[in-house]
mmCIF file of C-alpha atoms in Angstrom:
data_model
loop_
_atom_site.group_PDB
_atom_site.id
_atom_site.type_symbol
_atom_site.label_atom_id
_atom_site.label_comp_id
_atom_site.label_asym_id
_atom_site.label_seq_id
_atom_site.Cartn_x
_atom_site.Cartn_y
_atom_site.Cartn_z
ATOM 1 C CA UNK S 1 -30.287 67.578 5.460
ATOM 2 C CA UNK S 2 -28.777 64.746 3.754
ATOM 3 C CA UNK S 3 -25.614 64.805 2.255
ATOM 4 C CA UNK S 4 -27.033 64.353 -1.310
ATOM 5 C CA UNK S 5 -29.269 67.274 -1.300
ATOM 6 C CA UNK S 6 -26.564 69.738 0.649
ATOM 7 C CA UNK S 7 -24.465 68.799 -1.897
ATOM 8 C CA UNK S 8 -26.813 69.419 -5.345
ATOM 9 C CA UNK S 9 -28.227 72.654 -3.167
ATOM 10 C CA UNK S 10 -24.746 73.552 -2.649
ATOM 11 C CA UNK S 11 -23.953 73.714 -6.321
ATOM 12 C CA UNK S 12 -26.968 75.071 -7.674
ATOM 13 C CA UNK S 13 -26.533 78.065 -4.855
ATOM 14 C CA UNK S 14 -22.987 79.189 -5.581
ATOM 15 C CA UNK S 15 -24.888 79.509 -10.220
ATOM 16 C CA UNK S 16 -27.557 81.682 -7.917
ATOM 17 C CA UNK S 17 -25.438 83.949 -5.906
ATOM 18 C CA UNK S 18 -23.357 84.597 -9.377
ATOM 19 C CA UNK S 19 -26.993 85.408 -11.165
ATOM 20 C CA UNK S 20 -27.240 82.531 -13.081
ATOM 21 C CA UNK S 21 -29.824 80.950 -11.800
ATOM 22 C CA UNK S 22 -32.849 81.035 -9.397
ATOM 23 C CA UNK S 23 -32.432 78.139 -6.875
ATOM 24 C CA UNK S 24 -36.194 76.758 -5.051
ATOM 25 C CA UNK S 25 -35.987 73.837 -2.769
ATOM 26 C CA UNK S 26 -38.121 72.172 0.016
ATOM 27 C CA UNK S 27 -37.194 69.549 2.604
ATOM 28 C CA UNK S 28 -40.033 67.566 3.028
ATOM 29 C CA UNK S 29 -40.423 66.323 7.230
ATOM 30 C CA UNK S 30 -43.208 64.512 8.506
ATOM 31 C CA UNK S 31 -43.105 65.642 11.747
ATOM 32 C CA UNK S 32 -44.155 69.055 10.478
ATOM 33 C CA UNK S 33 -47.563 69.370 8.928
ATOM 34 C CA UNK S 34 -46.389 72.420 7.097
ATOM 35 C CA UNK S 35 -43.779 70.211 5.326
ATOM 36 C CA UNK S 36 -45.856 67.212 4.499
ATOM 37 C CA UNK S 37 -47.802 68.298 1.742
ATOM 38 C CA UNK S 38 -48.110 69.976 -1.768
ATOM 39 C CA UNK S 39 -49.829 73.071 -0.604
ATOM 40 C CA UNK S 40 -47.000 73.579 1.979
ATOM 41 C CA UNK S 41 -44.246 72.862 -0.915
ATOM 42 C CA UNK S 42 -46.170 75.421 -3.291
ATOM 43 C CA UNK S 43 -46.440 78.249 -1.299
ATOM 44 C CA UNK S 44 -42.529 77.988 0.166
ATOM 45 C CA UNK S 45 -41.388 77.319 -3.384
ATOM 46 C CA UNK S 46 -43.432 80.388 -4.724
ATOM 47 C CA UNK S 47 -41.658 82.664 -1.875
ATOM 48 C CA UNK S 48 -38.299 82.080 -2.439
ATOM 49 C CA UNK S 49 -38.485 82.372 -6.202
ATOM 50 C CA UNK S 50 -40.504 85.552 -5.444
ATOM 51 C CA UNK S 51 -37.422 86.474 -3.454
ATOM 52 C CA UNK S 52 -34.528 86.578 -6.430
ATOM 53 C CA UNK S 53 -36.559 88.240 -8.952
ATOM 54 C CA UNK S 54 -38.505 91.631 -9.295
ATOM 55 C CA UNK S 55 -40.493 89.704 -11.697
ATOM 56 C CA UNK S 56 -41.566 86.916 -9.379
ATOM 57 C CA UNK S 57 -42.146 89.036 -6.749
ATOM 58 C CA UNK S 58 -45.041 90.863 -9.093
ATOM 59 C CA UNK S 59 -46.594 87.535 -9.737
ATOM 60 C CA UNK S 60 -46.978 87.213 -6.249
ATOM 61 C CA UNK S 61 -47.869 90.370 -5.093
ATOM 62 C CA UNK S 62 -50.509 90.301 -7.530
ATOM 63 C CA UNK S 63 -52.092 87.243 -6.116
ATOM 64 C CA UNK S 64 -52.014 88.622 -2.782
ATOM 65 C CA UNK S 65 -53.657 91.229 -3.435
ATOM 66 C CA UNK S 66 -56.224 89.060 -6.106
ATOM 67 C CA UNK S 67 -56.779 87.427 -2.264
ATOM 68 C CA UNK S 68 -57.894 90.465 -0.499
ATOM 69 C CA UNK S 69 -54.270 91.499 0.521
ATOM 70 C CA UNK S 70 -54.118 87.792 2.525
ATOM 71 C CA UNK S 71 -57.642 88.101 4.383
ATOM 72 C CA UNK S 72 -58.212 85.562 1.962
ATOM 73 C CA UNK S 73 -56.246 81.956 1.215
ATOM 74 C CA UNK S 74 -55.433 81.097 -2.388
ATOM 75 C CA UNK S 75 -56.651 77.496 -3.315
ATOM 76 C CA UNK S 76 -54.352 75.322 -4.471
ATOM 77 C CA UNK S 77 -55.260 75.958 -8.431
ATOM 78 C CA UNK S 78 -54.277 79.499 -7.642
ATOM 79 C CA UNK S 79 -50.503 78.532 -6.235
ATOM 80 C CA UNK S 80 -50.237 76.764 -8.988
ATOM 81 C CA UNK S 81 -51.045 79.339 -11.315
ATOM 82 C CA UNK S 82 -48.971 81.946 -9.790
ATOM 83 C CA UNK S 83 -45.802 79.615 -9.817
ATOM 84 C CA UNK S 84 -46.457 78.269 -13.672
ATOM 85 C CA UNK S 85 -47.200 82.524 -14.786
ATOM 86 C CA UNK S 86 -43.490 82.731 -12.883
ATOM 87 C CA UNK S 87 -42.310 80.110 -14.998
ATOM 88 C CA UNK S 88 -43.291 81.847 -18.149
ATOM 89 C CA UNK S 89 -41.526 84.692 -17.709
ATOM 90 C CA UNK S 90 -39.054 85.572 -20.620
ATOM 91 C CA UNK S 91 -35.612 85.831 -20.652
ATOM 92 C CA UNK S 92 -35.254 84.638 -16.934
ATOM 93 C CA UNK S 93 -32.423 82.645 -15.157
ATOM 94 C CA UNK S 94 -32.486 78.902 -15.256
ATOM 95 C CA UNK S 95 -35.163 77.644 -12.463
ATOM 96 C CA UNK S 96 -33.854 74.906 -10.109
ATOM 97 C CA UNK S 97 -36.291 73.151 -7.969
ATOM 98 C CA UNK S 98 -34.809 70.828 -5.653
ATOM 99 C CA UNK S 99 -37.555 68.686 -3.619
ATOM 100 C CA UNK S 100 -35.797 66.717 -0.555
ATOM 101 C CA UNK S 101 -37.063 63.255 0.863
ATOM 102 C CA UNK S 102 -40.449 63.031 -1.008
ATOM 103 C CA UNK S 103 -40.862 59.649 1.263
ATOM 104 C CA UNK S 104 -41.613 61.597 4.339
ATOM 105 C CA UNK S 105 -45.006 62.463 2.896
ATOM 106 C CA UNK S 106 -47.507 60.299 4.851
ATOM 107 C CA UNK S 107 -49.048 57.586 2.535
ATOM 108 C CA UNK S 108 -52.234 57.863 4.493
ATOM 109 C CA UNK S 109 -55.666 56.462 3.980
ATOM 110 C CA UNK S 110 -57.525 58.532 2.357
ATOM 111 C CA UNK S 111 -58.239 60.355 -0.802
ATOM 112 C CA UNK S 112 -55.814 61.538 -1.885
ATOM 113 C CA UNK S 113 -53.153 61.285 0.626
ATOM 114 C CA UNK S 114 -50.777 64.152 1.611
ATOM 115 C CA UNK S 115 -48.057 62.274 -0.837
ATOM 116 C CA UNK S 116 -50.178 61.699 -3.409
ATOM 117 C CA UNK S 117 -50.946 65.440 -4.146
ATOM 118 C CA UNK S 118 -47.071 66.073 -3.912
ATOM 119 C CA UNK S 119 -46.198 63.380 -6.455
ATOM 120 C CA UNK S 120 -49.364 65.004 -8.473
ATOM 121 C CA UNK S 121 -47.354 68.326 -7.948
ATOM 122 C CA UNK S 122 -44.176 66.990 -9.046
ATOM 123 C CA UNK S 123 -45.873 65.026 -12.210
ATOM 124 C CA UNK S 124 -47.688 68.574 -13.242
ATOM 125 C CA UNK S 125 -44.498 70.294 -12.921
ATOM 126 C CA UNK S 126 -43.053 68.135 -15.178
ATOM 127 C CA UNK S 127 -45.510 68.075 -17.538
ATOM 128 C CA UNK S 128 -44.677 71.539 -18.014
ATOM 129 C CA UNK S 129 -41.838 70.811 -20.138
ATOM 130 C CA UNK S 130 -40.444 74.416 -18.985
ATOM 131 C CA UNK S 131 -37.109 74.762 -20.749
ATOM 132 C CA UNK S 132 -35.564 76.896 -18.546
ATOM 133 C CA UNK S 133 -36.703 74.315 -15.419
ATOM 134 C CA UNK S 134 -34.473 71.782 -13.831
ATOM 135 C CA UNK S 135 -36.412 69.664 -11.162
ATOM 136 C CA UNK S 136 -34.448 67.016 -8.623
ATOM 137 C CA UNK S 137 -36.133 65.017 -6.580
ATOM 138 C CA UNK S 138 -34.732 62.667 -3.531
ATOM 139 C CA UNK S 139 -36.211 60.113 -2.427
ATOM 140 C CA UNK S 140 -36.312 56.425 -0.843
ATOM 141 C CA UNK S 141 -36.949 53.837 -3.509
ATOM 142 C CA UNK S 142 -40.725 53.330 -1.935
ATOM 143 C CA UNK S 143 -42.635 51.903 -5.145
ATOM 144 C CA UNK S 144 -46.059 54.377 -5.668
ATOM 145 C CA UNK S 145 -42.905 57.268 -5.388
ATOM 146 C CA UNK S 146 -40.830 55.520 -7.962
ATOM 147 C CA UNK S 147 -43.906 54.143 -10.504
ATOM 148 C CA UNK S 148 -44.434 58.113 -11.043
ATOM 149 C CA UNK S 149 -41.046 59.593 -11.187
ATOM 150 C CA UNK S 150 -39.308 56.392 -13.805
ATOM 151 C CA UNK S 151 -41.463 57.835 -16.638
ATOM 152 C CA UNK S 152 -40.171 61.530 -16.404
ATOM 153 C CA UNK S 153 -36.314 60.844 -14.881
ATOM 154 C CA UNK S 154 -33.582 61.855 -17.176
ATOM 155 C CA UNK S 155 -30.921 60.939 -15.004
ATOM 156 C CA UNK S 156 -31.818 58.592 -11.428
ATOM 157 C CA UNK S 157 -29.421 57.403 -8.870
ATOM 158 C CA UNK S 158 -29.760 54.852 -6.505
ATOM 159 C CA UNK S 159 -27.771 55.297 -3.217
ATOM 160 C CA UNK S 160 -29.275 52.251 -2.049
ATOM 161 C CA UNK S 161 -27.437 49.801 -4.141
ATOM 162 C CA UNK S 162 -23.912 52.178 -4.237
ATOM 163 C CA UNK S 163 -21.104 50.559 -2.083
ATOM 164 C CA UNK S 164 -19.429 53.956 -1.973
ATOM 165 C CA UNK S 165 -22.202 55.433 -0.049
ATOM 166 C CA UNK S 166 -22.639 52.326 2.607
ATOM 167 C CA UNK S 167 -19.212 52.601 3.546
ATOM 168 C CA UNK S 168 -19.304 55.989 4.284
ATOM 169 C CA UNK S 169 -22.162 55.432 6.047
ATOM 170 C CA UNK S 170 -20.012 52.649 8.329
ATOM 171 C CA UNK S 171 -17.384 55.120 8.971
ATOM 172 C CA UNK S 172 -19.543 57.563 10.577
ATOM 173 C CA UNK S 173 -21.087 55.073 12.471
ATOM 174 C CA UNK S 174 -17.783 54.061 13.662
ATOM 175 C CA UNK S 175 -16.346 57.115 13.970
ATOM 176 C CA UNK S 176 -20.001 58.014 16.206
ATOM 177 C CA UNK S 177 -19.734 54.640 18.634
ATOM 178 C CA UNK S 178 -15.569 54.878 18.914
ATOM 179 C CA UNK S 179 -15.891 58.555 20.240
ATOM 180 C CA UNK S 180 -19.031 57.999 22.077
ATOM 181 C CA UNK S 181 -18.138 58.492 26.114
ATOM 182 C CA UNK S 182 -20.692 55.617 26.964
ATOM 183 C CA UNK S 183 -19.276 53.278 24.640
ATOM 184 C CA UNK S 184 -15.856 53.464 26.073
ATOM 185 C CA UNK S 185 -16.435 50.622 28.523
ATOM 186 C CA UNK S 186 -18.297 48.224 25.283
ATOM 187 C CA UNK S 187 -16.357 45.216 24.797
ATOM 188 C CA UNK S 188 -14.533 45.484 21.210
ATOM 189 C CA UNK S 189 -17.175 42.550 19.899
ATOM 190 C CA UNK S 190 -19.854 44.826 21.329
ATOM 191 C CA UNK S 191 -18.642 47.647 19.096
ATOM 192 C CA UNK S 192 -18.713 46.048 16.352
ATOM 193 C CA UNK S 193 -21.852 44.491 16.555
ATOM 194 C CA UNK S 194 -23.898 47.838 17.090
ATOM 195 C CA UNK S 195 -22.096 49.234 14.077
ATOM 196 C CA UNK S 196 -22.969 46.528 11.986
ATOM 197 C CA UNK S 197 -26.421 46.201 13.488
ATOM 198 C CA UNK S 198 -26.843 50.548 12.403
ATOM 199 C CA UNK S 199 -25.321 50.242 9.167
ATOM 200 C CA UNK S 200 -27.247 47.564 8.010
ATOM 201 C CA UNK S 201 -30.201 49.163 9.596
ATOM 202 C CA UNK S 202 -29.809 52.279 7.661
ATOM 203 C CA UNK S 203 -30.614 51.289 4.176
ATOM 204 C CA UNK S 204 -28.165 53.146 1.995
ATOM 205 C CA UNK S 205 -29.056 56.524 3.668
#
């Protein structure tokens, strides 16, 4: 998981474990097909806030059994139903949804693609405008991700353009090739040529 999501995760967590807050997130991978898409964000997100609260967990329970006690697959309308009726719940926790690498949604042909119905996800979450919901999303800066998310951002950060975060991102390399076993033989020029090659390479993440 990348540093910038342990770390927000991290927070968030230790405001959960104290009880004040329910904490949701979702690392998005596309070498999974379960992690790829909206429906596969929904129903994770919908279990773990299900999870921390007694009332959750009845808003779930009752779909399952509104779906024939799982013989039966919600739709996606239905997920989405269940997690805005959790939403509503008064006098709840803050709700932190934390959605990880958004760019490893496949921007496929076809209509829609597996990203498009997240970033339709993320855009009806928003449109919410839950009070008690605090949505983060990471992402690279890939331009159908970013035209969506500008609009709604309160607060953006771009890795990409911070010094800070390409030099730490040198030092691990370094730190990586120097105590590498195979590398031991590299001429010093060699080194440092791979390291620049990698860091340059890796974009600002």
């Amino acid at each position: 998981m990348p540093p910038i999501s342990f770390s927000i995760i991290d927070d968030i967590t230790r405001s959960s474990k104290a009880g004040l807050a329910s904490v949701a997130f979702f690392y998005f991978d596309f070498k999974d097909e379960a992690k790829k898409n909206a429906r596969g964000a929904l129903s994770s997100l919908l279990v773990q806030l299900a999870a921390q609260s007694d009332a959750y967990s009845n808003i779930l329970s009752a779909l399952y059994s509104e779906n024939h006690a799982g013989s039966k697959q919600p739709s996606d309308d239905e997920l989405r139903e269940c997690l805005k009726d959790m939403l509503a719940v008064p006098d709840q926790a803050p709700i932190y949804i934390v959605m990880d690498a958004l760019d490893e949604c496949p921007n496929s042909t076809g209509t829609p693609s597996p990203r498009e119905t997240v970033l339709r996800l993320v855009k009806w979450l928003l449109e919410l405008r839950c009070s008690n919901l605090r949505v983060s999303v990471t992402s690279r800066p890939e331009p159908d991700i970013t035209a969506v998310l500008q609009s709604f951002a309160s607060h953006a950060i771009s890795l990409h353009s911070e010094e800070g975060q390409k030099e730490d991102i040198k030092n691990y390399i370094k730190s990586f090739v120097n105590s590498d076993p195979k590398a031991t033989k590299w001429r010093k020029q060699d080194k440092e040529l791979v390291i620049e090659r990698l860091s340059e390479q890796a974009d600002g993440m």
